[in-house]
mmCIF file of C-alpha atoms in Angstrom:
data_model
loop_
_atom_site.group_PDB
_atom_site.id
_atom_site.type_symbol
_atom_site.label_atom_id
_atom_site.label_comp_id
_atom_site.label_asym_id
_atom_site.label_seq_id
_atom_site.Cartn_x
_atom_site.Cartn_y
_atom_site.Cartn_z
ATOM 1 C CA MET A 23 -39.338 37.444 -31.660
ATOM 2 C CA LYS A 24 -40.838 34.410 -33.418
ATOM 3 C CA ILE A 25 -39.448 31.344 -35.173
ATOM 4 C CA TYR A 26 -40.732 30.137 -38.544
ATOM 5 C CA THR A 27 -39.739 27.012 -40.440
ATOM 6 C CA GLY A 28 -40.210 25.969 -44.057
ATOM 7 C CA LYS A 29 -38.517 23.896 -46.718
ATOM 8 C CA THR A 30 -36.725 27.041 -47.917
ATOM 9 C CA VAL A 31 -35.991 30.484 -46.539
ATOM 10 C CA GLU A 32 -38.460 31.913 -49.040
ATOM 11 C CA GLU A 33 -41.192 29.595 -47.768
ATOM 12 C CA ALA A 34 -40.468 30.473 -44.122
ATOM 13 C CA VAL A 35 -40.556 34.176 -44.985
ATOM 14 C CA LYS A 36 -43.901 33.771 -46.736
ATOM 15 C CA LEU A 37 -45.340 31.945 -43.718
ATOM 16 C CA ALA A 38 -44.194 34.730 -41.403
ATOM 17 C CA SER A 39 -45.517 37.392 -43.750
ATOM 18 C CA ASN A 40 -48.964 35.799 -43.933
ATOM 19 C CA GLU A 41 -49.267 35.189 -40.199
ATOM 20 C CA LEU A 42 -48.030 38.619 -39.100
ATOM 21 C CA GLY A 43 -49.723 40.587 -41.864
ATOM 22 C CA ILE A 44 -46.423 42.234 -42.821
ATOM 23 C CA SER A 45 -45.097 42.422 -46.365
ATOM 24 C CA GLU A 46 -42.092 40.223 -47.060
ATOM 25 C CA ASP A 47 -39.974 43.304 -47.820
ATOM 26 C CA ASP A 48 -40.743 44.763 -44.389
ATOM 27 C CA LEU A 49 -39.953 41.633 -42.391
ATOM 28 C CA ILE A 50 -36.942 41.852 -40.083
ATOM 29 C CA PHE A 51 -35.423 38.391 -39.804
ATOM 30 C CA SER A 52 -32.251 36.358 -39.566
ATOM 31 C CA VAL A 53 -31.641 32.883 -40.982
ATOM 32 C CA GLU A 54 -31.023 30.502 -38.088
ATOM 33 C CA GLU A 55 -30.729 27.255 -40.040
ATOM 34 C CA GLU A 56 -30.763 26.224 -43.679
ATOM 35 C CA LYS A 57 -30.391 22.588 -44.803
ATOM 36 C CA LYS A 58 -30.281 21.686 -48.472
ATOM 37 C CA GLY A 59 -29.966 17.912 -48.425
ATOM 38 C CA LEU A 60 -30.810 15.625 -51.309
ATOM 39 C CA PHE A 61 -33.840 14.143 -49.528
ATOM 40 C CA SER A 62 -34.508 16.764 -46.878
ATOM 41 C CA LYS A 63 -34.741 20.522 -46.994
ATOM 42 C CA LYS A 64 -35.340 22.784 -44.028
ATOM 43 C CA ALA A 65 -34.952 26.485 -43.302
ATOM 44 C CA THR A 66 -35.578 28.277 -40.018
ATOM 45 C CA ILE A 67 -35.769 32.047 -39.622
ATOM 46 C CA LYS A 68 -36.015 34.234 -36.559
ATOM 47 C CA VAL A 69 -38.415 37.146 -37.106
ATOM 48 C CA PHE A 70 -37.977 40.320 -35.071
ATOM 49 C CA GLU A 71 -40.578 42.949 -34.266
ATOM 50 C CA LEU A 72 -40.086 46.639 -33.581
ATOM 51 C CA THR A 73 -40.271 45.946 -29.849
ATOM 52 C CA ASP A 74 -37.191 43.719 -30.245
ATOM 53 C CA VAL A 75 -35.353 46.546 -32.020
ATOM 54 C CA ILE A 76 -36.258 49.012 -29.275
ATOM 55 C CA GLU A 77 -35.283 46.566 -26.515
ATOM 56 C CA PHE A 78 -31.901 45.940 -28.139
ATOM 57 C CA THR A 79 -31.352 49.689 -28.635
ATOM 58 C CA GLU A 80 -32.056 50.524 -25.010
ATOM 59 C CA GLN A 81 -29.869 47.717 -23.653
ATOM 60 C CA TYR A 82 -27.014 48.585 -26.004
ATOM 61 C CA ILE A 83 -27.120 52.216 -24.887
ATOM 62 C CA LYS A 84 -27.022 51.190 -21.230
ATOM 63 C CA ASP A 85 -24.106 48.816 -21.832
ATOM 64 C CA VAL A 86 -22.072 51.453 -23.701
ATOM 65 C CA VAL A 87 -22.774 54.236 -21.210
ATOM 66 C CA GLU A 88 -22.056 52.052 -18.195
ATOM 67 C CA SER A 89 -18.793 50.896 -19.796
ATOM 68 C CA LEU A 90 -17.757 54.559 -19.687
ATOM 69 C CA GLY A 91 -18.203 54.538 -15.920
ATOM 70 C CA VAL A 92 -21.402 56.590 -15.983
ATOM 71 C CA GLY A 93 -24.046 55.145 -13.673
ATOM 72 C CA GLY A 94 -27.744 55.581 -13.039
ATOM 73 C CA VAL A 95 -28.669 55.165 -16.702
ATOM 74 C CA THR A 96 -32.341 55.088 -17.692
ATOM 75 C CA THR A 97 -33.978 55.287 -21.113
ATOM 76 C CA ASN A 98 -37.403 56.243 -22.392
ATOM 77 C CA THR A 99 -38.179 55.362 -26.003
ATOM 78 C CA SER A 100 -40.917 56.532 -28.363
ATOM 79 C CA LEU A 101 -41.586 56.196 -32.087
ATOM 80 C CA GLU A 102 -42.466 59.203 -34.223
ATOM 81 C CA ASP A 103 -42.406 59.518 -38.018
ATOM 82 C CA ASP A 104 -40.435 56.244 -38.269
ATOM 83 C CA ILE A 105 -37.746 57.673 -35.977
ATOM 84 C CA ILE A 106 -36.813 55.835 -32.791
ATOM 85 C CA HIS A 107 -36.441 58.566 -30.160
ATOM 86 C CA VAL A 108 -34.528 57.588 -27.042
ATOM 87 C CA GLU A 109 -34.371 59.968 -24.081
ATOM 88 C CA ILE A 110 -31.367 59.111 -21.900
ATOM 89 C CA SER A 111 -30.886 60.102 -18.275
ATOM 90 C CA SER A 112 -27.839 59.407 -16.130
ATOM 91 C CA ASP A 113 -25.941 60.615 -13.084
ATOM 92 C CA HIS A 114 -23.639 62.630 -15.369
ATOM 93 C CA ASN A 115 -25.648 63.971 -18.298
ATOM 94 C CA PRO A 116 -23.160 66.762 -19.194
ATOM 95 C CA ILE A 117 -20.420 64.166 -19.731
ATOM 96 C CA LEU A 118 -22.600 62.212 -22.153
ATOM 97 C CA ILE A 119 -23.580 65.353 -24.043
ATOM 98 C CA GLY A 120 -20.003 66.599 -24.361
ATOM 99 C CA LYS A 121 -18.811 69.930 -25.742
ATOM 100 C CA ASN A 122 -21.269 71.176 -28.376
ATOM 101 C CA GLY A 123 -23.004 67.804 -28.214
ATOM 102 C CA ILE A 124 -20.090 65.929 -29.782
ATOM 103 C CA THR A 125 -20.195 62.995 -27.344
ATOM 104 C CA LEU A 126 -23.957 62.616 -27.739
ATOM 105 C CA GLN A 127 -23.627 62.690 -31.521
ATOM 106 C CA SER A 128 -20.891 60.031 -31.434
ATOM 107 C CA LEU A 129 -23.001 57.844 -29.150
ATOM 108 C CA ASN A 130 -25.919 58.269 -31.537
ATOM 109 C CA GLU A 131 -23.790 57.091 -34.464
ATOM 110 C CA ILE A 132 -22.422 54.082 -32.556
ATOM 111 C CA VAL A 133 -25.927 52.988 -31.572
ATOM 112 C CA ARG A 134 -27.278 53.478 -35.097
ATOM 113 C CA VAL A 135 -24.508 51.314 -36.586
ATOM 114 C CA ALA A 136 -24.940 48.620 -33.917
ATOM 115 C CA VAL A 137 -28.695 48.396 -34.448
ATOM 116 C CA GLY A 138 -28.280 48.346 -38.232
ATOM 117 C CA GLY A 139 -25.714 45.564 -37.962
ATOM 118 C CA LYS A 140 -27.877 43.509 -35.632
ATOM 119 C CA PHE A 141 -31.086 43.714 -37.649
ATOM 120 C CA ARG A 142 -29.592 44.205 -41.131
ATOM 121 C CA ARG A 143 -31.655 47.324 -41.731
ATOM 122 C CA ARG A 144 -31.103 51.061 -41.468
ATOM 123 C CA TYR A 145 -33.050 52.722 -38.694
ATOM 124 C CA ARG A 146 -33.379 56.412 -37.977
ATOM 125 C CA ILE A 147 -32.417 56.719 -34.316
ATOM 126 C CA LEU A 148 -32.310 59.944 -32.351
ATOM 127 C CA LEU A 149 -30.799 60.081 -28.866
ATOM 128 C CA ASP A 150 -31.453 63.007 -26.567
ATOM 129 C CA ILE A 151 -30.383 63.928 -23.048
ATOM 130 C CA GLY A 152 -32.245 66.463 -20.950
ATOM 131 C CA ASP A 153 -33.943 67.966 -24.039
ATOM 132 C CA TYR A 154 -30.522 69.020 -25.345
ATOM 133 C CA LYS A 155 -31.512 68.201 -28.922
ATOM 134 C CA ASP A 156 -34.824 70.066 -28.728
ATOM 135 C CA HIS A 157 -33.048 73.206 -27.512
ATOM 136 C CA LYS A 158 -30.363 72.735 -30.177
ATOM 137 C CA TYR A 159 -32.993 72.393 -32.893
ATOM 138 C CA SER A 160 -34.601 75.652 -31.780
ATOM 139 C CA ARG A 161 -31.244 77.457 -32.001
ATOM 140 C CA VAL A 162 -30.444 75.903 -35.384
ATOM 141 C CA ALA A 163 -33.857 76.900 -36.791
ATOM 142 C CA PHE A 164 -33.448 80.455 -35.442
ATOM 143 C CA ILE A 165 -30.016 80.847 -37.060
ATOM 144 C CA ALA A 166 -31.293 79.346 -40.327
ATOM 145 C CA ARG A 167 -34.241 81.746 -40.532
ATOM 146 C CA LYS A 168 -32.075 84.732 -39.625
ATOM 147 C CA THR A 169 -29.495 83.805 -42.257
ATOM 148 C CA ALA A 170 -32.178 83.176 -44.872
ATOM 149 C CA LYS A 171 -33.575 86.687 -44.360
ATOM 150 C CA GLU A 172 -30.103 88.108 -44.981
ATOM 151 C CA VAL A 173 -29.813 86.047 -48.151
ATOM 152 C CA GLN A 174 -33.191 87.375 -49.287
ATOM 153 C CA LYS A 175 -31.943 90.945 -48.810
ATOM 154 C CA THR A 176 -28.428 90.607 -50.232
ATOM 155 C CA HIS A 177 -29.030 87.864 -52.834
ATOM 156 C CA GLN A 178 -25.745 86.370 -51.611
ATOM 157 C CA ASP A 179 -25.606 82.662 -50.780
ATOM 158 C CA ALA A 180 -24.575 81.689 -47.246
ATOM 159 C CA VAL A 181 -23.021 78.499 -45.890
ATOM 160 C CA LEU A 182 -23.912 77.427 -42.348
ATOM 161 C CA ASP A 183 -21.486 75.648 -40.040
ATOM 162 C CA PRO A 184 -21.185 71.878 -40.607
ATOM 163 C CA MET A 185 -23.785 69.919 -38.658
ATOM 164 C CA PRO A 186 -25.127 66.354 -38.350
ATOM 165 C CA SER A 187 -27.938 65.103 -40.564
ATOM 166 C CA ASP A 188 -30.744 65.612 -38.045
ATOM 167 C CA GLU A 189 -29.820 69.291 -37.617
ATOM 168 C CA ARG A 190 -29.491 69.781 -41.375
ATOM 169 C CA ARG A 191 -33.004 68.369 -41.666
ATOM 170 C CA VAL A 192 -34.198 71.046 -39.241
ATOM 171 C CA VAL A 193 -32.691 73.736 -41.494
ATOM 172 C CA HIS A 194 -34.320 72.334 -44.635
ATOM 173 C CA ASN A 195 -37.711 72.136 -42.908
ATOM 174 C CA ALA A 196 -37.433 75.579 -41.311
ATOM 175 C CA LEU A 197 -36.773 77.232 -44.689
ATOM 176 C CA ALA A 198 -39.045 75.097 -46.865
ATOM 177 C CA ASN A 199 -41.589 77.893 -47.318
ATOM 178 C CA PHE A 200 -39.200 80.858 -47.533
ATOM 179 C CA SER A 201 -39.645 82.742 -50.807
ATOM 180 C CA HIS A 202 -36.592 82.955 -53.090
ATOM 181 C CA ILE A 203 -34.718 80.532 -50.810
ATOM 182 C CA GLN A 204 -33.323 77.104 -51.618
ATOM 183 C CA THR A 205 -31.290 74.892 -49.298
ATOM 184 C CA GLU A 206 -28.685 72.359 -50.348
ATOM 185 C CA SER A 207 -26.424 70.041 -48.353
ATOM 186 C CA SER A 208 -22.863 69.491 -49.541
ATOM 187 C CA GLY A 209 -19.596 68.161 -48.191
ATOM 188 C CA VAL A 210 -18.599 64.812 -46.717
ATOM 189 C CA GLY A 211 -18.896 63.383 -43.215
ATOM 190 C CA HIS A 212 -18.372 65.863 -40.383
ATOM 191 C CA HIS A 213 -17.785 68.623 -42.954
ATOM 192 C CA ARG A 214 -21.245 68.334 -44.519
ATOM 193 C CA ALA A 215 -23.081 71.657 -44.296
ATOM 194 C CA VAL A 216 -26.161 73.448 -45.610
ATOM 195 C CA THR A 217 -25.893 76.227 -48.167
ATOM 196 C CA ILE A 218 -28.737 78.753 -48.213
ATOM 197 C CA LYS A 219 -29.156 80.004 -51.766
ATOM 198 C CA TYR A 220 -31.079 82.887 -53.293
ATOM 199 C CA VAL A 221 -33.202 81.827 -56.286
ATOM 200 C CA GLU A 222 -35.478 83.787 -58.575
ATOM 201 C CA ASP A 223 -39.098 82.711 -58.942
#
């Protein structure tokens, strides 16, 4: 986190952009002070880096989990394809995962909203506990491929069970190269699901 000052917010942003070598559009900052007096103008911004985002994410997760009475919380964060991956470990992992991963998904959404609100930018954040998501992705991809083969044979569209956006992405990617197959997401919120369609060449 760094502080930059200029006569205007725009000037402070330009200073930060030039010094950090980051385009103005990609800067993550908050306005700390802005004075527009007749004889004096001053604007101060606080510029955040990705390390600040990750640090906030990890601490927020620990605070939320510990508020639930779950102790021994540790996090391990990595960045891949612009997605912040956070591996969580605690004394009671099954509780945090919940039935069919519902608790983990809710925690993921809470963290995503909190981080977006703090830094005024949407981040793709993926929480995982004990490789639960990796195993889930493997099952989702298996079901998607199996269903797609049936659609290829019968020419009848099929709708998968509703699933969160990260799992829908797995379906789209798993079937991207299937001949005569097209995938489409539809529905709202927790009812959003992927339809596997048969298409002619």
